[in-house]
PDB file of C-alpha atoms in Angstrom:
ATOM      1  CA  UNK Q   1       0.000   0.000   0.000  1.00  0.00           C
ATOM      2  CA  UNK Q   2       0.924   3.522  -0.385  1.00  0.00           C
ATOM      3  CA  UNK Q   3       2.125   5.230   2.223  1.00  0.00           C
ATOM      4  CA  UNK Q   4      -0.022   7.798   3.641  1.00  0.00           C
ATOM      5  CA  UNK Q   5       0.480  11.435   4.146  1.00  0.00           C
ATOM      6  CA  UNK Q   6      -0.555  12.179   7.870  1.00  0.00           C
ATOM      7  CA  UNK Q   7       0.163  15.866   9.854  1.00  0.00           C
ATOM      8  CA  UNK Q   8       1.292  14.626  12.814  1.00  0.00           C
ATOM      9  CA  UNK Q   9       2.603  10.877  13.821  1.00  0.00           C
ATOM     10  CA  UNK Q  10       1.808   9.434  17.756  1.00  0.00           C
ATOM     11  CA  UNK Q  11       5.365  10.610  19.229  1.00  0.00           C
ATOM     12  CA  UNK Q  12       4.029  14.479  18.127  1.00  0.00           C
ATOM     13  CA  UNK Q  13       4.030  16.405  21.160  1.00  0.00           C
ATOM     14  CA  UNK Q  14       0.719  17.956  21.459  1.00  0.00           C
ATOM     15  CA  UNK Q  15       2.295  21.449  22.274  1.00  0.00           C
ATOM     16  CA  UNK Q  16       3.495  21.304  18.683  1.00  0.00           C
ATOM     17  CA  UNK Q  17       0.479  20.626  16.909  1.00  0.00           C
ATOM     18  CA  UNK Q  18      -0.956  23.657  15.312  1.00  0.00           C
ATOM     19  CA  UNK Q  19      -3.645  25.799  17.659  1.00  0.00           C
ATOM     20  CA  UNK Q  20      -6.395  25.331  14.990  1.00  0.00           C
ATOM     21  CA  UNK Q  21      -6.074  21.331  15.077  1.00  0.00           C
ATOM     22  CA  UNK Q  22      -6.253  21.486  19.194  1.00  0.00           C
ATOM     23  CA  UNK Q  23      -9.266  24.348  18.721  1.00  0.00           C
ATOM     24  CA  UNK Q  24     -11.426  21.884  16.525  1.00  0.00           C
ATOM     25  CA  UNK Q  25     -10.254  19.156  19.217  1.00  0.00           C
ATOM     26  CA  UNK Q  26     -11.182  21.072  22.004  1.00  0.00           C
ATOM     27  CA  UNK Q  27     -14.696  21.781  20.501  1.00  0.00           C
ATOM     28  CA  UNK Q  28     -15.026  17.698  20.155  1.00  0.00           C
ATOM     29  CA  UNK Q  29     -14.280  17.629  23.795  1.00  0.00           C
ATOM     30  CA  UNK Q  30     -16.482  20.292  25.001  1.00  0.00           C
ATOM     31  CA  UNK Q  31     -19.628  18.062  24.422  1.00  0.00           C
ATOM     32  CA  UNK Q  32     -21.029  16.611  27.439  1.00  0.00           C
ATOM     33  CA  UNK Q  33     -18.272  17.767  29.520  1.00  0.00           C
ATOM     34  CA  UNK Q  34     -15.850  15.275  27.787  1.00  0.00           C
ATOM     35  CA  UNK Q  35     -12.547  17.464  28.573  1.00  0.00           C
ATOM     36  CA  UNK Q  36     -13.135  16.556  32.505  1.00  0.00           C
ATOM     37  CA  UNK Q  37     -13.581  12.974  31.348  1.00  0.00           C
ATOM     38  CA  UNK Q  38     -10.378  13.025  29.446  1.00  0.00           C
ATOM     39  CA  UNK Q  39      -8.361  14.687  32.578  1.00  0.00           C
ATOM     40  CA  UNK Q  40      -9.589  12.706  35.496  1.00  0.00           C
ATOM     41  CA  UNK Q  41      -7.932   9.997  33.355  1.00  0.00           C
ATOM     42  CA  UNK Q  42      -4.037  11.507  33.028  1.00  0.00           C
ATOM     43  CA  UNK Q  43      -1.762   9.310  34.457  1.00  0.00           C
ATOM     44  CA  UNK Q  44       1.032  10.963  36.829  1.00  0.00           C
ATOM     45  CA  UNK Q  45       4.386  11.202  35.286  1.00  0.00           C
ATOM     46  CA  UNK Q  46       3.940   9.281  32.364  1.00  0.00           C
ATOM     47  CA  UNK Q  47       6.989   8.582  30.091  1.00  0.00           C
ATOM     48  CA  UNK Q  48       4.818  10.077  27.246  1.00  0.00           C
ATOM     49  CA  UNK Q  49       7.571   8.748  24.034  1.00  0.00           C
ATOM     50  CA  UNK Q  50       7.579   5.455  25.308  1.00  0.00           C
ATOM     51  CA  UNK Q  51       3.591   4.511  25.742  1.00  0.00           C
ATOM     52  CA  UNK Q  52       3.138   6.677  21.976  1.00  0.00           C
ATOM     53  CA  UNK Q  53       3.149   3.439  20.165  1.00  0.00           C
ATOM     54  CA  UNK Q  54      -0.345   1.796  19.207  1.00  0.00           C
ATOM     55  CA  UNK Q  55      -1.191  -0.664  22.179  1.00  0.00           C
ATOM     56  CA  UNK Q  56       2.090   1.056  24.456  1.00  0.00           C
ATOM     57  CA  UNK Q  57       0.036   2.608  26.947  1.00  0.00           C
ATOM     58  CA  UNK Q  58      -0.908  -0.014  29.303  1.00  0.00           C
ATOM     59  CA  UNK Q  59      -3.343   2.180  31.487  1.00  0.00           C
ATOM     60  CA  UNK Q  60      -4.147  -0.457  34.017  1.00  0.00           C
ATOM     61  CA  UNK Q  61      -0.811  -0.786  34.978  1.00  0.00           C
ATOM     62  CA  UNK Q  62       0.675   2.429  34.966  1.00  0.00           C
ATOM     63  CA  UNK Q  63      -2.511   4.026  36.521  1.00  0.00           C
ATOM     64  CA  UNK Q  64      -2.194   1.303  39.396  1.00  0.00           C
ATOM     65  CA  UNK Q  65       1.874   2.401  40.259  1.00  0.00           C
ATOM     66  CA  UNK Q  66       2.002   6.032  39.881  1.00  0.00           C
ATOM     67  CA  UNK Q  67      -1.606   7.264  40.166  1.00  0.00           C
ATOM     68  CA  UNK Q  68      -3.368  10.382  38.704  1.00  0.00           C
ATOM     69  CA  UNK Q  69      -1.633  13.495  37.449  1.00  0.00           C
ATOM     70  CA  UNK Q  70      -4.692  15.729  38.693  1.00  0.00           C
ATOM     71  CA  UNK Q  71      -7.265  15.888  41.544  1.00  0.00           C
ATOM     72  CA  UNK Q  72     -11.057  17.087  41.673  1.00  0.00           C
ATOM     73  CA  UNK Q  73      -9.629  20.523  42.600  1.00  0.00           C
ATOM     74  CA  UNK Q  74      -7.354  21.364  40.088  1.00  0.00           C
ATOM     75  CA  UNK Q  75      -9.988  20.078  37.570  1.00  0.00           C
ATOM     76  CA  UNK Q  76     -12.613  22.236  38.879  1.00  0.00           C
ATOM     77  CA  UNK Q  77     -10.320  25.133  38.872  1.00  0.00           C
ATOM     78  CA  UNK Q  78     -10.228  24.778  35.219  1.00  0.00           C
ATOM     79  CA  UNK Q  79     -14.006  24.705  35.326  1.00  0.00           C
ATOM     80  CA  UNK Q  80     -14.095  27.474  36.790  1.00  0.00           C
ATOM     81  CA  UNK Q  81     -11.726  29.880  34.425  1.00  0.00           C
ATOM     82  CA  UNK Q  82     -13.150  32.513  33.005  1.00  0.00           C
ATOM     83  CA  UNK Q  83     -13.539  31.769  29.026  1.00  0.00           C
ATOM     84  CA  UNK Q  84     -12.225  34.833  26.750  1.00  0.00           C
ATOM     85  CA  UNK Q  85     -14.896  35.055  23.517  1.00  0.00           C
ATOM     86  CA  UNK Q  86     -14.335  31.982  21.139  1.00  0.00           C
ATOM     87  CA  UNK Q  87     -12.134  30.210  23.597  1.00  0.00           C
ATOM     88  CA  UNK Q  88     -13.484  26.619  24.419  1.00  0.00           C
ATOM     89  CA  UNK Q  89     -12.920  25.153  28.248  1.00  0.00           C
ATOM     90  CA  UNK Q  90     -11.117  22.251  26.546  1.00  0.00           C
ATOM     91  CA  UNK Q  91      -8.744  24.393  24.821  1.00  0.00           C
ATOM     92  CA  UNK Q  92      -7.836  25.789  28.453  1.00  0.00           C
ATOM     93  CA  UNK Q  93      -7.273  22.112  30.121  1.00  0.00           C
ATOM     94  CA  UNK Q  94      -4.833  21.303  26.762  1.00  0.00           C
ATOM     95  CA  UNK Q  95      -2.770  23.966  27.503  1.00  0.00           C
ATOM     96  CA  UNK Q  96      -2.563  23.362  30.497  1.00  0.00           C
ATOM     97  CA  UNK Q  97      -1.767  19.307  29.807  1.00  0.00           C
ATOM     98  CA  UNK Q  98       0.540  20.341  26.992  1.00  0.00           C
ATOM     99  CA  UNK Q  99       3.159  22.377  28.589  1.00  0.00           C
ATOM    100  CA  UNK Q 100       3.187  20.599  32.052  1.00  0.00           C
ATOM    101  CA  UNK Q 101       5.832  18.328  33.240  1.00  0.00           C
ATOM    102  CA  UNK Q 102       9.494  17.313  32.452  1.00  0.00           C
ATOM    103  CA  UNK Q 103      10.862  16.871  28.790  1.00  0.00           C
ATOM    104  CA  UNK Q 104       9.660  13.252  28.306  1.00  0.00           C
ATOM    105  CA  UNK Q 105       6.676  13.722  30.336  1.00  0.00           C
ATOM    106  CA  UNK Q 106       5.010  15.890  27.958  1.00  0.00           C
ATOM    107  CA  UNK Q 107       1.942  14.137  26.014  1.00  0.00           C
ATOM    108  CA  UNK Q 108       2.051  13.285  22.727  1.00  0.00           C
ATOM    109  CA  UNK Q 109      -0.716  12.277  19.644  1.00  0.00           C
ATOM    110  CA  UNK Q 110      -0.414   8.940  20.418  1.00  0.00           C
ATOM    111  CA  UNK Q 111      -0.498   9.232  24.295  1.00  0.00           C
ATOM    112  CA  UNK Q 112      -4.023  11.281  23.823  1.00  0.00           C
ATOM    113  CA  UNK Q 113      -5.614   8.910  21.303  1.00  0.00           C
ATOM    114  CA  UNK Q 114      -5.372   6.056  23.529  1.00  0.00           C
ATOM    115  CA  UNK Q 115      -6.596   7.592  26.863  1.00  0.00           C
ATOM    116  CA  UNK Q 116      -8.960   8.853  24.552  1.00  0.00           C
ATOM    117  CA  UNK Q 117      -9.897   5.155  23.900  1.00  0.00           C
ATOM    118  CA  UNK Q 118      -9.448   4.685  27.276  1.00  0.00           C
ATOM    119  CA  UNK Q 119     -12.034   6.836  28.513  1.00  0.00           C
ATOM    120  CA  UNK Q 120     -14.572   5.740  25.785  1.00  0.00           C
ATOM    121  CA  UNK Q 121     -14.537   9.359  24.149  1.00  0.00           C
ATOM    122  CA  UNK Q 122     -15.006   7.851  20.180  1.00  0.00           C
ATOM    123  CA  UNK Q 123     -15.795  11.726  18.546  1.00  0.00           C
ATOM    124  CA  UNK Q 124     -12.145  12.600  20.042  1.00  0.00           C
ATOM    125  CA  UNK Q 125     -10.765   9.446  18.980  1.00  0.00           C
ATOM    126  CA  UNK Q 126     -12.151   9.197  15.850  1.00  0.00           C
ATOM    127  CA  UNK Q 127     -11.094  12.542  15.287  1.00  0.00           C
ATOM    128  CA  UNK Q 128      -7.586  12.532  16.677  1.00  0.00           C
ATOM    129  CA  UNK Q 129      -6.989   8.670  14.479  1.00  0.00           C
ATOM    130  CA  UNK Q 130      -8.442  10.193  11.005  1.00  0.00           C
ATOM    131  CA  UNK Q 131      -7.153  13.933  10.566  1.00  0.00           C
ATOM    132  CA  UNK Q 132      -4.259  14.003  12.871  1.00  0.00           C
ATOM    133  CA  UNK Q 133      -2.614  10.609  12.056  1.00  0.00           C
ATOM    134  CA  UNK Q 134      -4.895   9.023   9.008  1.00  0.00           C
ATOM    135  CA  UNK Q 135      -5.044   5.967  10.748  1.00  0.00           C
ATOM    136  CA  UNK Q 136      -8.148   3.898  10.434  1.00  0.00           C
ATOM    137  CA  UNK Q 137     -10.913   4.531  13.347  1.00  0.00           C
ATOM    138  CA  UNK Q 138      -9.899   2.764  15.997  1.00  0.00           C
ATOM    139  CA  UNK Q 139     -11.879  -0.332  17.185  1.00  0.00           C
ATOM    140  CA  UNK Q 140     -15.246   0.080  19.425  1.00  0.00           C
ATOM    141  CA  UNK Q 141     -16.364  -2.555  21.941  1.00  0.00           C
ATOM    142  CA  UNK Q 142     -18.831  -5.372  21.574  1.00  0.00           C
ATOM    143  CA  UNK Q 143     -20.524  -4.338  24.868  1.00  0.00           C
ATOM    144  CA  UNK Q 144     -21.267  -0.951  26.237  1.00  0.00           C
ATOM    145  CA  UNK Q 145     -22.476   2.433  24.709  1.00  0.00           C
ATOM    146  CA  UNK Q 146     -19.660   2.802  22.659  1.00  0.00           C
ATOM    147  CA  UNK Q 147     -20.752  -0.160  20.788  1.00  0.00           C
ATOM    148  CA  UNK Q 148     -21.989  -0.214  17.174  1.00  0.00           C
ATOM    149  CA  UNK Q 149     -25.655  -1.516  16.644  1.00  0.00           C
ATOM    150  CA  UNK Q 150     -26.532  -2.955  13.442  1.00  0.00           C
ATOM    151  CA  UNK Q 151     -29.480  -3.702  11.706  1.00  0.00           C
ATOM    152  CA  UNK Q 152     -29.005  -7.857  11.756  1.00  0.00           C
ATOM    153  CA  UNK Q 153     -28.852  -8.476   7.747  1.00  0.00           C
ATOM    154  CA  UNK Q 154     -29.749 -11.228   6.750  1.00  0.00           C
ATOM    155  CA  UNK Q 155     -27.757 -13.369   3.814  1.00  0.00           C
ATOM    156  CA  UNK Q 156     -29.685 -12.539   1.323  1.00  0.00           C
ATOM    157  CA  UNK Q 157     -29.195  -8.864   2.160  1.00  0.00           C
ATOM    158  CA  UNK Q 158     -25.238  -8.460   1.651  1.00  0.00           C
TER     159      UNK Q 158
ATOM    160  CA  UNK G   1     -16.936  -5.785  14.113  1.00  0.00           C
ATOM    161  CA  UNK G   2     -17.584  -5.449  10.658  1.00  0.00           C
ATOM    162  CA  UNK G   3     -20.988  -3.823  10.708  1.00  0.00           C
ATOM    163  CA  UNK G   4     -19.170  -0.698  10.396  1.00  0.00           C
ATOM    164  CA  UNK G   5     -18.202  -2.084   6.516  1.00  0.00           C
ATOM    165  CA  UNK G   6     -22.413  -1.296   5.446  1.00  0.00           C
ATOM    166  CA  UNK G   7     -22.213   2.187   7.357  1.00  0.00           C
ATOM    167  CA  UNK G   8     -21.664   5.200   5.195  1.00  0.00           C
ATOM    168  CA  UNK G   9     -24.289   7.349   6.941  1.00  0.00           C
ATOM    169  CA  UNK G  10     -23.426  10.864   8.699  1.00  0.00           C
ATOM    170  CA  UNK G  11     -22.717  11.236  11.936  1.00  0.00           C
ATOM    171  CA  UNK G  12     -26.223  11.486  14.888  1.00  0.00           C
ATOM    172  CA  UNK G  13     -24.358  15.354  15.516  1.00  0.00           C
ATOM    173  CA  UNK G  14     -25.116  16.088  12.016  1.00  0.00           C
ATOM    174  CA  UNK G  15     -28.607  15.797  11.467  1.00  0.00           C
ATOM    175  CA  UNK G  16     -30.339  18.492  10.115  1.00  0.00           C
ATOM    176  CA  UNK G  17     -31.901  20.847  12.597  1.00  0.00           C
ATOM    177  CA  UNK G  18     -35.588  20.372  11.357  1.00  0.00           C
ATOM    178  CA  UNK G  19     -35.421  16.417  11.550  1.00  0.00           C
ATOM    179  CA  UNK G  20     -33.291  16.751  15.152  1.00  0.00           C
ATOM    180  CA  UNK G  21     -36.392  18.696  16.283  1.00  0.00           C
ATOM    181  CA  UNK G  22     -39.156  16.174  15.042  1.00  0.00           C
ATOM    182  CA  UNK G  23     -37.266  13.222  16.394  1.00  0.00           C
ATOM    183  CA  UNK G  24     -36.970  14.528  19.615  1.00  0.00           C
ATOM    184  CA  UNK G  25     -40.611  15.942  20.178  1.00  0.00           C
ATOM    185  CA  UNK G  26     -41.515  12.308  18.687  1.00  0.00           C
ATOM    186  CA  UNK G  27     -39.142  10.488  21.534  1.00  0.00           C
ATOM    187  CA  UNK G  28     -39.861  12.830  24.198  1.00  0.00           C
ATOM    188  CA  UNK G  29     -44.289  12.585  23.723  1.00  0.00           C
ATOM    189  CA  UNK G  30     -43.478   8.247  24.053  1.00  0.00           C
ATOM    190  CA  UNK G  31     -41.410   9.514  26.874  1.00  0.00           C
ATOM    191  CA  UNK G  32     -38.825   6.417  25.535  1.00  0.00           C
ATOM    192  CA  UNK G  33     -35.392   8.129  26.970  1.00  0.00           C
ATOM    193  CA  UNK G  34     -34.918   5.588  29.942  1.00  0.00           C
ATOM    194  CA  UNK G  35     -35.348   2.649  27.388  1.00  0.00           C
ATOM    195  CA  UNK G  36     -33.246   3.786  24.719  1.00  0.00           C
ATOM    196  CA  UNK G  37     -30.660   4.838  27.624  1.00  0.00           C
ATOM    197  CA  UNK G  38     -30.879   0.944  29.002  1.00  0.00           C
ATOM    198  CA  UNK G  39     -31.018   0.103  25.623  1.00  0.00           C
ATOM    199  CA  UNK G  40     -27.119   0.919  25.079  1.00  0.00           C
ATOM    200  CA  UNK G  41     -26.125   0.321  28.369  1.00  0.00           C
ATOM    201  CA  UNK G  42     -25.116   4.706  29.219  1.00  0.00           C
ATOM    202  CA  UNK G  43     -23.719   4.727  32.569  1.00  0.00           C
ATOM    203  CA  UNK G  44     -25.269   5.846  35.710  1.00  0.00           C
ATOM    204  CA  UNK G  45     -23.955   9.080  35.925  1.00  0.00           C
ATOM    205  CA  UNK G  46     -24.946   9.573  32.004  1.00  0.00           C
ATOM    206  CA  UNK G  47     -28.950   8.805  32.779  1.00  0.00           C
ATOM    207  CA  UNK G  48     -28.830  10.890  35.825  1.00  0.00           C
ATOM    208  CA  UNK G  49     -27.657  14.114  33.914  1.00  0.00           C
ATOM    209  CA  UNK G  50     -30.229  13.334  31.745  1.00  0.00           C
ATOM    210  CA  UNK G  51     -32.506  13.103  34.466  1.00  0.00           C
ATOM    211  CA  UNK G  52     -31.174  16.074  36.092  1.00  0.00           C
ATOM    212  CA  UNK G  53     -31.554  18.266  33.013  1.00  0.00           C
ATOM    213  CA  UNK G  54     -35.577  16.860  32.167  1.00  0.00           C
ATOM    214  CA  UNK G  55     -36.305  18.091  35.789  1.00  0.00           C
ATOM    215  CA  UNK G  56     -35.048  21.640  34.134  1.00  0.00           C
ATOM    216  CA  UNK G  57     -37.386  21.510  31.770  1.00  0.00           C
ATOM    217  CA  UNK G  58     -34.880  20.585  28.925  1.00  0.00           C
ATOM    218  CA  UNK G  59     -35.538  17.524  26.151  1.00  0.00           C
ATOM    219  CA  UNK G  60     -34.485  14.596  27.770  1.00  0.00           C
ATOM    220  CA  UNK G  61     -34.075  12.822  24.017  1.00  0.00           C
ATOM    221  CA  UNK G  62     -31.999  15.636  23.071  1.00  0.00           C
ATOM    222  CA  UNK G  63     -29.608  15.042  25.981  1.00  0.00           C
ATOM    223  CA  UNK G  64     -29.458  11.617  25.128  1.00  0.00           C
ATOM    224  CA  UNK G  65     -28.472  12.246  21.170  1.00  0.00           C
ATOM    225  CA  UNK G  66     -26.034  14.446  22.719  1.00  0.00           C
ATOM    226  CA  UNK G  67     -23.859  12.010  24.202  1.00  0.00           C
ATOM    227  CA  UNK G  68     -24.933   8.737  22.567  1.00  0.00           C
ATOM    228  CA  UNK G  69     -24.304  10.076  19.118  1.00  0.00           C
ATOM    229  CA  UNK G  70     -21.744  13.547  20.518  1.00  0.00           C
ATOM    230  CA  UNK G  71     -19.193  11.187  23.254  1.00  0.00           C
ATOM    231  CA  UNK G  72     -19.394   7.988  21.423  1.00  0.00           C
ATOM    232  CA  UNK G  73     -20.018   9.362  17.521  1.00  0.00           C
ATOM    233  CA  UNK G  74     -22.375   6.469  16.420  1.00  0.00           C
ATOM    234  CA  UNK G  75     -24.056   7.585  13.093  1.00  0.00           C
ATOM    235  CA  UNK G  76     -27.361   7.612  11.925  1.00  0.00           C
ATOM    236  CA  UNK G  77     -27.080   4.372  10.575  1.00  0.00           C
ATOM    237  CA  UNK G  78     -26.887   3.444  14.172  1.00  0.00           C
ATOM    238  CA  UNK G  79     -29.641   4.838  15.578  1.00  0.00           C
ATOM    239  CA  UNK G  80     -31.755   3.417  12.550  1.00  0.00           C
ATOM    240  CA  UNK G  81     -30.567  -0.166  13.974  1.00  0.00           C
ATOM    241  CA  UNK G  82     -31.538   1.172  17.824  1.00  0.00           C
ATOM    242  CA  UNK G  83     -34.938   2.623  16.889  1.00  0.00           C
ATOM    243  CA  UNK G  84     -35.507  -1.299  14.605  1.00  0.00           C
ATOM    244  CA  UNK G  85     -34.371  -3.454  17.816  1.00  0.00           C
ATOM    245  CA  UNK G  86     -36.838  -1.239  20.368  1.00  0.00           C
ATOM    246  CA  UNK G  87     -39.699  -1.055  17.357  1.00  0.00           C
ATOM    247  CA  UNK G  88     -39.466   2.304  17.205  1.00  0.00           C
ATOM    248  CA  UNK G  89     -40.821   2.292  13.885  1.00  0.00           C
ATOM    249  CA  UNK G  90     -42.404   6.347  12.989  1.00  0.00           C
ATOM    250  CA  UNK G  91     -38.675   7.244  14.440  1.00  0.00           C
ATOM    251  CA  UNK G  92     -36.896   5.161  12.126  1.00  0.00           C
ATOM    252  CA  UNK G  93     -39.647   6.612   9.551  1.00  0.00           C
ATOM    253  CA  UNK G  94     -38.873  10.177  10.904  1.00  0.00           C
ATOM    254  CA  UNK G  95     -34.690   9.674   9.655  1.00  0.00           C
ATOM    255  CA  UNK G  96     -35.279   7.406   7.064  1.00  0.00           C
ATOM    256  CA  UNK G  97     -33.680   9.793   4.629  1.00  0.00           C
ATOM    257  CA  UNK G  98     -30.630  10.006   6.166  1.00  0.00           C
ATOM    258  CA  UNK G  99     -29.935   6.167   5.811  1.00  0.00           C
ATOM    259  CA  UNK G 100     -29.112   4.521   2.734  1.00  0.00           C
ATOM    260  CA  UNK G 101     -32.069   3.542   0.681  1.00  0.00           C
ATOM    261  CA  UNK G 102     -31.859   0.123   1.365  1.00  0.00           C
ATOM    262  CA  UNK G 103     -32.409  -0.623   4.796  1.00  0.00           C
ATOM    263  CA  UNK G 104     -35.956   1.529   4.367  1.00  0.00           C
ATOM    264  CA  UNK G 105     -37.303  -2.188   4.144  1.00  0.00           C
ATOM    265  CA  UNK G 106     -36.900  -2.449   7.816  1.00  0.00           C
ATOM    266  CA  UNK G 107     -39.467   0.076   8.261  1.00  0.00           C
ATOM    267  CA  UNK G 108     -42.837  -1.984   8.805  1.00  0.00           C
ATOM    268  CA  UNK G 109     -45.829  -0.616   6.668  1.00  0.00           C
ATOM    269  CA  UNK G 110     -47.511   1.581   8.933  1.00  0.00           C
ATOM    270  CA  UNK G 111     -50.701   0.146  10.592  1.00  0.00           C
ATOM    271  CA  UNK G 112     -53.938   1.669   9.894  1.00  0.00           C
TER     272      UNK G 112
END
């Protein structure tokens, strides 16, 4: 197959990917309060380069031995910014995420699209997989309300 | 799975305004919210902001749309199979044209 032209790859650090890609992300992540889903998740000093790889972030472990980068407080500090006109509450907890911690710590594509996964937030993923790395979408549960529902087709119908 | 392979429908956020509207006044007068919730298996705290939004006088149907088809971004192609397996059949009628002509033969003919 060809290869495929794609903006950004998993170890792109999300402070370098451009402010209109994080604005339509952030406006993803503003439905149903996703953004506080997404940072109640962060794992505390994650070595971000090395769990970028498809499948390298094992969450259960890593969220097990070092805990959670933020608490209810700092979360609902972010809540409670005040938003400048046009700016998104998302965009505020990204840059926030972005910049914080040491050189490796800092979160990459690939880091975000699987606590993305993680959390069960598919319009993010979907998102983040198809315009920032043109990867396929990535897979959905077969239980839960992330799970597709089909019509059942029949043989004859295919 | 592969039922994904038959979907090339738009996304549930993309509806049209008009047939968002219909389908929710439609949803909200069978007062079928709870159901469809249980249906897909939202979580608790999901249903109860739901809940806690009717009780403000908001459309509980809308709410759901919003994060069924906003969080997890299942299509309308989706919600076509969701409104077939709970027999919702004047709400499958009320989006018909936003699934591919094809599946309209799940529709049942409308009882006199």
């Amino acid at each position: 197959p060809d290869p495929k032209y794609s903006k950004y790859n998993r170890c792109t650090e999300l402070r370098r990917v451009d402010d209109n890609d994080i604005y339509k992300l952030a406006k993803i992540l503003d439905v149903n309060s996703c953004w506080r889903k997404l940072m109640s998740i962060i794992p505390k000093r994650l070595d971000a380069q090395a769990c970028s790889a498809a499948g390298a972030l094992n969450y259960q472990e890593i969220s097990t031995n070092v805990g959670l980068k933020y608490t209810a407080q700092e979360i609902s500090l972010i809540d409670a910014e005040r938003l400048s006109a046009g700016q998104s509450i998302s965009q505020v907890m990204i840059d926030e995420w972005k910049t914080s911690g040491k050189q490796n710590e800092r979160p990459t594509v690939g880091v975000l699209l699987q606590l993305l996964v993680h959390s069960e937030i598919y319009s993010a993923a979907d998102f983040v997989a198809t315009h920032f790395l043109n990867e396929p979408k990535p897979d959905r549960p077969v239980d839960g309300p992330a799970a597709h529902i089909s019509l059942d087709l029949c043989s004859g119908d295919l | 799975t592969s039922s994904g392979r038959e979907d090339n429908s738009m996304a549930i956020s993309l509806l049209p305004l008009t047939v968002r509207e219909q389908l929710c006044e439609h949803l909200d007068s069978l007062n079928v919210w709870q159901q469809l919730a249980a249906f897909v298996k939202l979580y608790p705290h999901d249903v109860q902001h739901i809940q806690n939004l009717k009780q403000r006088g908001q459309s509980p149907s809308n709410e759901f749309l919003n994060i069924w088809g906003g969080q997890y971004n299942h299509t309308v192609y989706n919600l076509f199979a969701l409104f077939h397996k709970m027999k919702l059949h004047h709400a499958m009628r009320i989006i018909k044209d936003h699934v591919e002509e094809k599946f309209h033969k799940y529709i049942p003919r409308s009882v006199p």
